[in-house]
Amino acid sequence: MSNDEGWTRVKRKSRQNPPKKIHTAEAHHLPETFTPRTHGLLRPPKSLRADHDKIRAQWLDSPAHEALIRLVDSHAQSLHIDKAVCLGIGTFDPEDGGWEAKRAAYVQLCALSTLTSQLEKYSKHSIECIFQEPIFTDSDKSFLTSLGHRVVSSPAAYSLIDNATLLLAVHLYRPIYAAALQLNLPAIFIGTGWDVWDTVTMEHSSDLDNMKKMHSMYSRHAFPQDITSTAFSSTSIYFMPPQDKSVAIQHTSQESTTEDDDGHRRQQ
């Protein structure tokens, strides 16, 4: 390993056919704090809703939307899911106003809506969506609650994840995945898969043993790509086999990772 401007860089395992460059972070350790911005112009919730409605219309017309529905129809009709947990989606009002990051957050939100709407058709009951993101502004929170969603403070969402959960956790730091999968495997997982992390050599290599277990048990597919953004680059979707719905995970370590995970943020 080497240090570059304070960030811990990792070296990948040697492979005869090395994987293509990925968009996941190379840092193992989380930055010390994540806090919402309190300065600069904060856009009101109604402006965020206007952006959302515009991008949602484009998403519903996209090939990725149709591909996602086909994928869920093929692999999730028999799964029982009663809630969706979304970790680290990012703010819908970034400080620099950057459209790429903002669009990625909206596209992920739209994809989550597609997933839950389709799953509700099978289950015949509503699915609550719960969001945890330490950098949410008050406008972000008001916008999401106006859509009928719930926002919780970190680390509350980790304990809500069980085998009836859809977990959306895209482009996050490794300790966040370790904390999210520590107790139970979700019914559906969307995020950076084990095939990516397995190419990285790091300390505490057992921290993702539960993800490795999920990788061996579940069916895995590339998440449909939105051609207008990098919202789902290097992202996989895992579906729990119907016969394994009651699976629960024992702790792989006596040491809890929660203390290291007071925030989650999209990896760069």
mmCIF file of C-alpha atoms in Angstrom:
data_model
loop_
_atom_site.group_PDB
_atom_site.id
_atom_site.type_symbol
_atom_site.label_atom_id
_atom_site.label_comp_id
_atom_site.label_asym_id
_atom_site.label_seq_id
_atom_site.Cartn_x
_atom_site.Cartn_y
_atom_site.Cartn_z
ATOM 1 C CA MET A 1 0.000 0.000 0.000
ATOM 2 C CA SER A 2 1.021 3.592 -0.461
ATOM 3 C CA ASN A 3 -0.233 6.897 0.834
ATOM 4 C CA ASP A 4 -1.112 9.632 -1.615
ATOM 5 C CA GLU A 5 -2.219 12.961 -0.147
ATOM 6 C CA GLY A 6 -3.629 11.264 2.937
ATOM 7 C CA TRP A 7 -5.660 8.599 1.125
ATOM 8 C CA THR A 8 -4.871 4.926 1.553
ATOM 9 C CA ARG A 9 -4.344 3.373 -1.856
ATOM 10 C CA VAL A 10 -4.629 -0.355 -2.409
ATOM 11 C CA LYS A 11 -2.929 -2.731 -4.798
ATOM 12 C CA ARG A 12 -4.982 -5.261 -6.666
ATOM 13 C CA LYS A 13 -4.215 -8.947 -6.685
ATOM 14 C CA SER A 14 -2.213 -10.156 -9.628
ATOM 15 C CA ARG A 15 -4.441 -11.697 -12.302
ATOM 16 C CA GLN A 16 -3.648 -13.099 -15.716
ATOM 17 C CA ASN A 17 -6.554 -11.104 -17.087
ATOM 18 C CA PRO A 18 -6.853 -8.052 -14.843
ATOM 19 C CA PRO A 19 -10.327 -6.524 -14.584
ATOM 20 C CA LYS A 20 -11.206 -3.342 -16.376
ATOM 21 C CA LYS A 21 -10.867 -0.093 -14.498
ATOM 22 C CA ILE A 22 -13.777 0.297 -12.125
ATOM 23 C CA HIS A 23 -15.490 3.320 -10.622
ATOM 24 C CA THR A 24 -15.418 2.117 -7.014
ATOM 25 C CA ALA A 25 -13.214 3.779 -4.423
ATOM 26 C CA GLU A 26 -9.785 2.425 -3.718
ATOM 27 C CA ALA A 27 -9.874 3.647 -0.129
ATOM 28 C CA HIS A 28 -10.567 1.149 2.640
ATOM 29 C CA HIS A 29 -11.034 3.697 5.398
ATOM 30 C CA LEU A 30 -13.859 6.186 5.605
ATOM 31 C CA PRO A 31 -13.167 9.890 5.854
ATOM 32 C CA GLU A 32 -13.541 11.010 9.461
ATOM 33 C CA THR A 33 -16.865 12.815 9.133
ATOM 34 C CA PHE A 34 -19.716 13.400 6.739
ATOM 35 C CA THR A 35 -21.959 16.346 7.433
ATOM 36 C CA PRO A 36 -24.583 18.199 5.406
ATOM 37 C CA ARG A 37 -23.564 21.546 4.017
ATOM 38 C CA THR A 38 -25.000 24.554 5.790
ATOM 39 C CA HIS A 39 -23.604 27.362 3.644
ATOM 40 C CA GLY A 40 -24.227 28.552 0.130
ATOM 41 C CA LEU A 41 -27.567 28.612 -1.636
ATOM 42 C CA LEU A 42 -29.741 25.696 -0.530
ATOM 43 C CA ARG A 43 -32.449 24.882 -3.051
ATOM 44 C CA PRO A 44 -35.987 24.432 -1.687
ATOM 45 C CA PRO A 45 -37.680 21.003 -1.754
ATOM 46 C CA LYS A 46 -40.036 22.074 -4.557
ATOM 47 C CA SER A 47 -37.026 22.710 -6.816
ATOM 48 C CA LEU A 48 -35.654 19.252 -6.040
ATOM 49 C CA ARG A 49 -39.066 17.788 -6.844
ATOM 50 C CA ALA A 50 -39.089 19.590 -10.201
ATOM 51 C CA ASP A 51 -35.674 18.111 -11.069
ATOM 52 C CA HIS A 52 -36.867 14.689 -9.965
ATOM 53 C CA ASP A 53 -40.019 14.798 -12.074
ATOM 54 C CA LYS A 54 -38.032 15.774 -15.166
ATOM 55 C CA ILE A 55 -35.452 13.015 -14.731
ATOM 56 C CA ARG A 56 -38.120 10.477 -13.788
ATOM 57 C CA ALA A 57 -39.912 11.069 -17.096
ATOM 58 C CA GLN A 58 -36.640 10.416 -18.932
ATOM 59 C CA TRP A 59 -35.940 7.315 -16.829
ATOM 60 C CA LEU A 60 -39.370 5.816 -17.524
ATOM 61 C CA ASP A 61 -38.651 6.181 -21.243
ATOM 62 C CA SER A 62 -35.196 4.605 -21.060
ATOM 63 C CA PRO A 63 -34.013 1.119 -22.092
ATOM 64 C CA ALA A 64 -32.546 0.714 -18.583
ATOM 65 C CA HIS A 65 -36.004 1.037 -17.035
ATOM 66 C CA GLU A 66 -37.425 -1.671 -19.287
ATOM 67 C CA ALA A 67 -34.405 -3.923 -18.723
ATOM 68 C CA LEU A 68 -34.755 -3.564 -14.951
ATOM 69 C CA ILE A 69 -38.420 -4.580 -15.051
ATOM 70 C CA ARG A 70 -37.557 -7.680 -17.092
ATOM 71 C CA LEU A 71 -34.801 -8.583 -14.641
ATOM 72 C CA VAL A 72 -37.080 -8.258 -11.614
ATOM 73 C CA ASP A 73 -39.879 -10.173 -13.351
ATOM 74 C CA SER A 74 -37.477 -13.032 -14.027
ATOM 75 C CA HIS A 75 -35.896 -13.313 -10.582
ATOM 76 C CA ALA A 76 -37.964 -11.663 -7.843
ATOM 77 C CA GLN A 77 -41.608 -12.644 -8.219
ATOM 78 C CA SER A 78 -41.397 -15.243 -5.443
ATOM 79 C CA LEU A 79 -39.392 -13.102 -3.014
ATOM 80 C CA HIS A 80 -41.063 -11.584 0.044
ATOM 81 C CA ILE A 81 -39.915 -7.985 0.481
ATOM 82 C CA ASP A 82 -41.514 -5.567 2.924
ATOM 83 C CA LYS A 83 -39.063 -2.653 2.863
ATOM 84 C CA ALA A 84 -36.269 -1.049 0.895
ATOM 85 C CA VAL A 85 -33.187 0.448 2.540
ATOM 86 C CA CYS A 86 -31.107 2.939 0.582
ATOM 87 C CA LEU A 87 -27.632 3.837 1.845
ATOM 88 C CA GLY A 88 -25.465 6.735 0.701
ATOM 89 C CA ILE A 89 -27.425 7.950 -2.310
ATOM 90 C CA GLY A 90 -25.863 11.407 -1.955
ATOM 91 C CA THR A 91 -27.405 14.850 -1.817
ATOM 92 C CA PHE A 92 -29.790 16.057 -4.499
ATOM 93 C CA ASP A 93 -28.324 19.548 -4.052
ATOM 94 C CA PRO A 94 -24.497 19.302 -4.186
ATOM 95 C CA GLU A 95 -22.522 22.349 -3.136
ATOM 96 C CA ASP A 96 -20.945 22.868 -6.548
ATOM 97 C CA GLY A 97 -24.257 22.291 -8.302
ATOM 98 C CA GLY A 98 -22.591 19.529 -10.319
ATOM 99 C CA TRP A 99 -25.181 18.016 -12.620
ATOM 100 C CA GLU A 100 -23.505 14.603 -13.015
ATOM 101 C CA ALA A 101 -23.556 13.764 -9.290
ATOM 102 C CA LYS A 102 -27.043 15.198 -8.917
ATOM 103 C CA ARG A 103 -28.387 13.258 -11.883
ATOM 104 C CA ALA A 104 -26.855 10.014 -10.591
ATOM 105 C CA ALA A 105 -28.669 10.473 -7.270
ATOM 106 C CA TYR A 106 -31.984 11.099 -9.014
ATOM 107 C CA VAL A 107 -31.525 8.139 -11.375
ATOM 108 C CA GLN A 108 -30.835 5.841 -8.426
ATOM 109 C CA LEU A 109 -33.975 7.144 -6.733
ATOM 110 C CA CYS A 110 -35.999 6.524 -9.895
ATOM 111 C CA ALA A 111 -34.607 3.000 -10.211
ATOM 112 C CA LEU A 112 -35.562 2.299 -6.603
ATOM 113 C CA SER A 113 -39.095 3.465 -7.366
ATOM 114 C CA THR A 114 -39.246 1.107 -10.344
ATOM 115 C CA LEU A 115 -38.039 -1.781 -8.206
ATOM 116 C CA THR A 116 -40.494 -1.217 -5.369
ATOM 117 C CA SER A 117 -43.432 -0.581 -7.712
ATOM 118 C CA GLN A 118 -42.769 -3.829 -9.533
ATOM 119 C CA LEU A 119 -42.286 -5.793 -6.308
ATOM 120 C CA GLU A 120 -45.533 -4.381 -4.902
ATOM 121 C CA LYS A 121 -47.370 -5.902 -7.861
ATOM 122 C CA TYR A 122 -46.215 -9.342 -6.728
ATOM 123 C CA SER A 123 -46.672 -8.899 -2.984
ATOM 124 C CA LYS A 124 -49.930 -6.895 -3.080
ATOM 125 C CA HIS A 125 -48.694 -4.694 -0.218
ATOM 126 C CA SER A 126 -46.784 -1.431 0.015
ATOM 127 C CA ILE A 127 -43.009 -1.361 0.476
ATOM 128 C CA GLU A 128 -41.559 1.339 2.703
ATOM 129 C CA CYS A 129 -38.402 3.084 1.467
ATOM 130 C CA ILE A 130 -35.895 4.114 4.146
ATOM 131 C CA PHE A 131 -32.941 6.398 3.404
ATOM 132 C CA GLN A 132 -29.720 6.902 5.354
ATOM 133 C CA GLU A 133 -27.274 9.542 4.135
ATOM 134 C CA PRO A 134 -25.324 11.753 6.569
ATOM 135 C CA ILE A 135 -24.884 14.555 4.027
ATOM 136 C CA PHE A 136 -28.611 15.049 3.417
ATOM 137 C CA THR A 137 -29.636 18.676 3.775
ATOM 138 C CA ASP A 138 -32.973 19.657 5.271
ATOM 139 C CA SER A 139 -34.230 20.157 1.710
ATOM 140 C CA ASP A 140 -33.155 16.608 0.789
ATOM 141 C CA LYS A 141 -35.052 15.214 3.763
ATOM 142 C CA SER A 142 -38.180 17.253 3.074
ATOM 143 C CA PHE A 143 -38.106 16.249 -0.590
ATOM 144 C CA LEU A 144 -37.881 12.533 0.224
ATOM 145 C CA THR A 145 -40.564 12.649 2.906
ATOM 146 C CA SER A 146 -42.848 14.460 0.436
ATOM 147 C CA LEU A 147 -42.550 11.341 -1.736
ATOM 148 C CA GLY A 148 -43.677 9.205 1.205
ATOM 149 C CA HIS A 149 -40.225 7.939 2.190
ATOM 150 C CA ARG A 150 -38.536 7.822 5.599
ATOM 151 C CA VAL A 151 -35.117 9.261 6.456
ATOM 152 C CA VAL A 152 -33.104 7.892 9.392
ATOM 153 C CA SER A 153 -29.825 8.936 10.979
ATOM 154 C CA SER A 154 -26.723 6.767 10.705
ATOM 155 C CA PRO A 155 -26.264 4.015 11.803
ATOM 156 C CA ALA A 156 -29.974 3.243 12.353
ATOM 157 C CA ALA A 157 -30.556 1.706 8.913
ATOM 158 C CA TYR A 158 -28.082 -1.152 9.407
ATOM 159 C CA SER A 159 -30.250 -2.842 12.025
ATOM 160 C CA LEU A 160 -33.290 -2.618 9.729
ATOM 161 C CA ILE A 161 -31.746 -4.829 7.045
ATOM 162 C CA ASP A 162 -33.062 -8.384 7.077
ATOM 163 C CA ASN A 163 -34.006 -11.141 4.649
ATOM 164 C CA ALA A 164 -37.165 -9.284 3.589
ATOM 165 C CA THR A 165 -35.220 -6.166 2.552
ATOM 166 C CA LEU A 166 -34.216 -4.701 -0.773
ATOM 167 C CA LEU A 167 -30.844 -3.030 -0.143
ATOM 168 C CA LEU A 168 -29.706 -0.291 -2.532
ATOM 169 C CA ALA A 169 -26.110 0.688 -1.745
ATOM 170 C CA VAL A 170 -24.311 1.934 -4.840
ATOM 171 C CA HIS A 171 -20.648 3.032 -5.004
ATOM 172 C CA LEU A 172 -20.019 2.995 -1.264
ATOM 173 C CA TYR A 173 -16.932 2.518 0.875
ATOM 174 C CA ARG A 174 -16.045 -1.016 1.873
ATOM 175 C CA PRO A 175 -16.804 -0.610 5.632
ATOM 176 C CA ILE A 176 -20.356 0.429 4.771
ATOM 177 C CA TYR A 177 -20.957 -2.848 2.947
ATOM 178 C CA ALA A 178 -19.421 -4.753 5.857
ATOM 179 C CA ALA A 179 -21.749 -3.032 8.334
ATOM 180 C CA ALA A 180 -24.834 -3.374 6.123
ATOM 181 C CA LEU A 181 -24.351 -7.123 5.620
ATOM 182 C CA GLN A 182 -23.103 -7.919 9.111
ATOM 183 C CA LEU A 183 -26.303 -9.375 10.569
ATOM 184 C CA ASN A 184 -28.509 -10.521 7.686
ATOM 185 C CA LEU A 185 -28.407 -10.940 3.953
ATOM 186 C CA PRO A 186 -31.080 -8.914 2.138
ATOM 187 C CA ALA A 187 -33.494 -10.474 -0.336
ATOM 188 C CA ILE A 188 -32.135 -8.209 -3.075
ATOM 189 C CA PHE A 189 -28.793 -6.399 -2.993
ATOM 190 C CA ILE A 190 -27.731 -3.663 -5.414
ATOM 191 C CA GLY A 191 -24.196 -2.336 -5.159
ATOM 192 C CA THR A 192 -20.551 -3.175 -5.721
ATOM 193 C CA GLY A 193 -20.348 -6.956 -5.848
ATOM 194 C CA TRP A 194 -17.889 -9.444 -4.425
ATOM 195 C CA ASP A 195 -16.326 -9.949 -7.857
ATOM 196 C CA VAL A 196 -14.981 -6.380 -7.615
ATOM 197 C CA TRP A 197 -13.840 -6.481 -3.987
ATOM 198 C CA ASP A 198 -12.175 -9.855 -4.527
ATOM 199 C CA THR A 199 -9.658 -8.132 -6.823
ATOM 200 C CA VAL A 200 -8.526 -5.832 -4.009
ATOM 201 C CA THR A 201 -5.887 -6.729 -1.414
ATOM 202 C CA MET A 202 -6.595 -5.052 1.947
ATOM 203 C CA GLU A 203 -6.270 -5.458 5.677
ATOM 204 C CA HIS A 204 -9.180 -7.062 7.530
ATOM 205 C CA SER A 205 -9.891 -9.248 4.527
ATOM 206 C CA SER A 206 -12.621 -11.120 6.419
ATOM 207 C CA ASP A 207 -14.812 -8.014 6.707
ATOM 208 C CA LEU A 208 -16.756 -8.931 3.575
ATOM 209 C CA ASP A 209 -17.133 -12.648 4.268
ATOM 210 C CA ASN A 210 -20.904 -12.201 4.279
ATOM 211 C CA MET A 211 -20.799 -10.575 0.856
ATOM 212 C CA LYS A 212 -18.687 -13.494 -0.343
ATOM 213 C CA LYS A 213 -21.329 -15.851 1.054
ATOM 214 C CA MET A 214 -24.049 -13.916 -0.751
ATOM 215 C CA HIS A 215 -22.046 -14.070 -3.977
ATOM 216 C CA SER A 216 -21.910 -17.866 -3.761
ATOM 217 C CA MET A 217 -25.607 -18.308 -2.877
ATOM 218 C CA TYR A 218 -27.452 -15.701 -4.930
ATOM 219 C CA SER A 219 -27.926 -15.144 -8.634
ATOM 220 C CA ARG A 220 -25.961 -12.089 -9.763
ATOM 221 C CA HIS A 221 -26.521 -9.852 -12.773
ATOM 222 C CA ALA A 222 -25.092 -6.622 -14.118
ATOM 223 C CA PHE A 223 -27.406 -3.767 -13.206
ATOM 224 C CA PRO A 224 -28.952 -2.135 -16.305
ATOM 225 C CA GLN A 225 -26.932 0.936 -17.260
ATOM 226 C CA ASP A 226 -28.378 4.413 -17.570
ATOM 227 C CA ILE A 227 -26.681 5.847 -20.656
ATOM 228 C CA THR A 228 -27.082 9.428 -19.416
ATOM 229 C CA SER A 229 -25.052 8.964 -16.205
ATOM 230 C CA THR A 230 -22.629 6.775 -14.262
ATOM 231 C CA ALA A 231 -25.307 6.048 -11.655
ATOM 232 C CA PHE A 232 -24.862 2.273 -11.891
ATOM 233 C CA SER A 233 -21.350 1.811 -13.265
ATOM 234 C CA SER A 234 -19.696 -1.393 -11.973
ATOM 235 C CA THR A 235 -22.917 -2.245 -10.126
ATOM 236 C CA SER A 236 -24.443 -5.690 -9.632
ATOM 237 C CA ILE A 237 -27.883 -6.823 -8.546
ATOM 238 C CA TYR A 238 -28.146 -10.003 -6.457
ATOM 239 C CA PHE A 239 -31.350 -12.004 -5.977
ATOM 240 C CA MET A 240 -31.825 -14.411 -3.083
ATOM 241 C CA PRO A 241 -32.933 -17.895 -4.173
ATOM 242 C CA PRO A 242 -36.509 -18.550 -2.952
ATOM 243 C CA GLN A 243 -35.471 -21.538 -0.846
ATOM 244 C CA ASP A 244 -32.974 -19.385 1.077
ATOM 245 C CA LYS A 245 -35.387 -16.657 2.194
ATOM 246 C CA SER A 246 -35.027 -17.613 5.852
ATOM 247 C CA VAL A 247 -31.236 -17.352 5.852
ATOM 248 C CA ALA A 248 -29.637 -15.358 8.652
ATOM 249 C CA ILE A 249 -25.978 -14.647 9.174
ATOM 250 C CA GLN A 250 -23.942 -15.181 12.273
ATOM 251 C CA HIS A 251 -21.364 -12.540 13.051
ATOM 252 C CA THR A 252 -18.113 -13.229 11.259
ATOM 253 C CA SER A 253 -16.170 -11.271 13.852
ATOM 254 C CA GLN A 254 -16.536 -10.477 17.523
ATOM 255 C CA GLU A 255 -15.621 -6.897 16.754
ATOM 256 C CA SER A 256 -18.454 -4.698 15.510
ATOM 257 C CA THR A 257 -17.749 -2.476 12.542
ATOM 258 C CA THR A 258 -20.451 0.022 13.450
ATOM 259 C CA GLU A 259 -18.078 2.400 15.227
ATOM 260 C CA ASP A 260 -16.131 2.822 11.998
ATOM 261 C CA ASP A 261 -19.216 3.538 9.937
ATOM 262 C CA ASP A 262 -20.696 6.816 11.078
ATOM 263 C CA GLY A 263 -21.327 7.848 7.502
ATOM 264 C CA HIS A 264 -21.645 6.597 3.975
ATOM 265 C CA ARG A 265 -20.681 8.297 0.831
ATOM 266 C CA ARG A 266 -20.495 7.446 -2.795
ATOM 267 C CA GLN A 267 -17.048 6.342 -3.876
ATOM 268 C CA GLN A 268 -15.187 8.294 -6.483
#
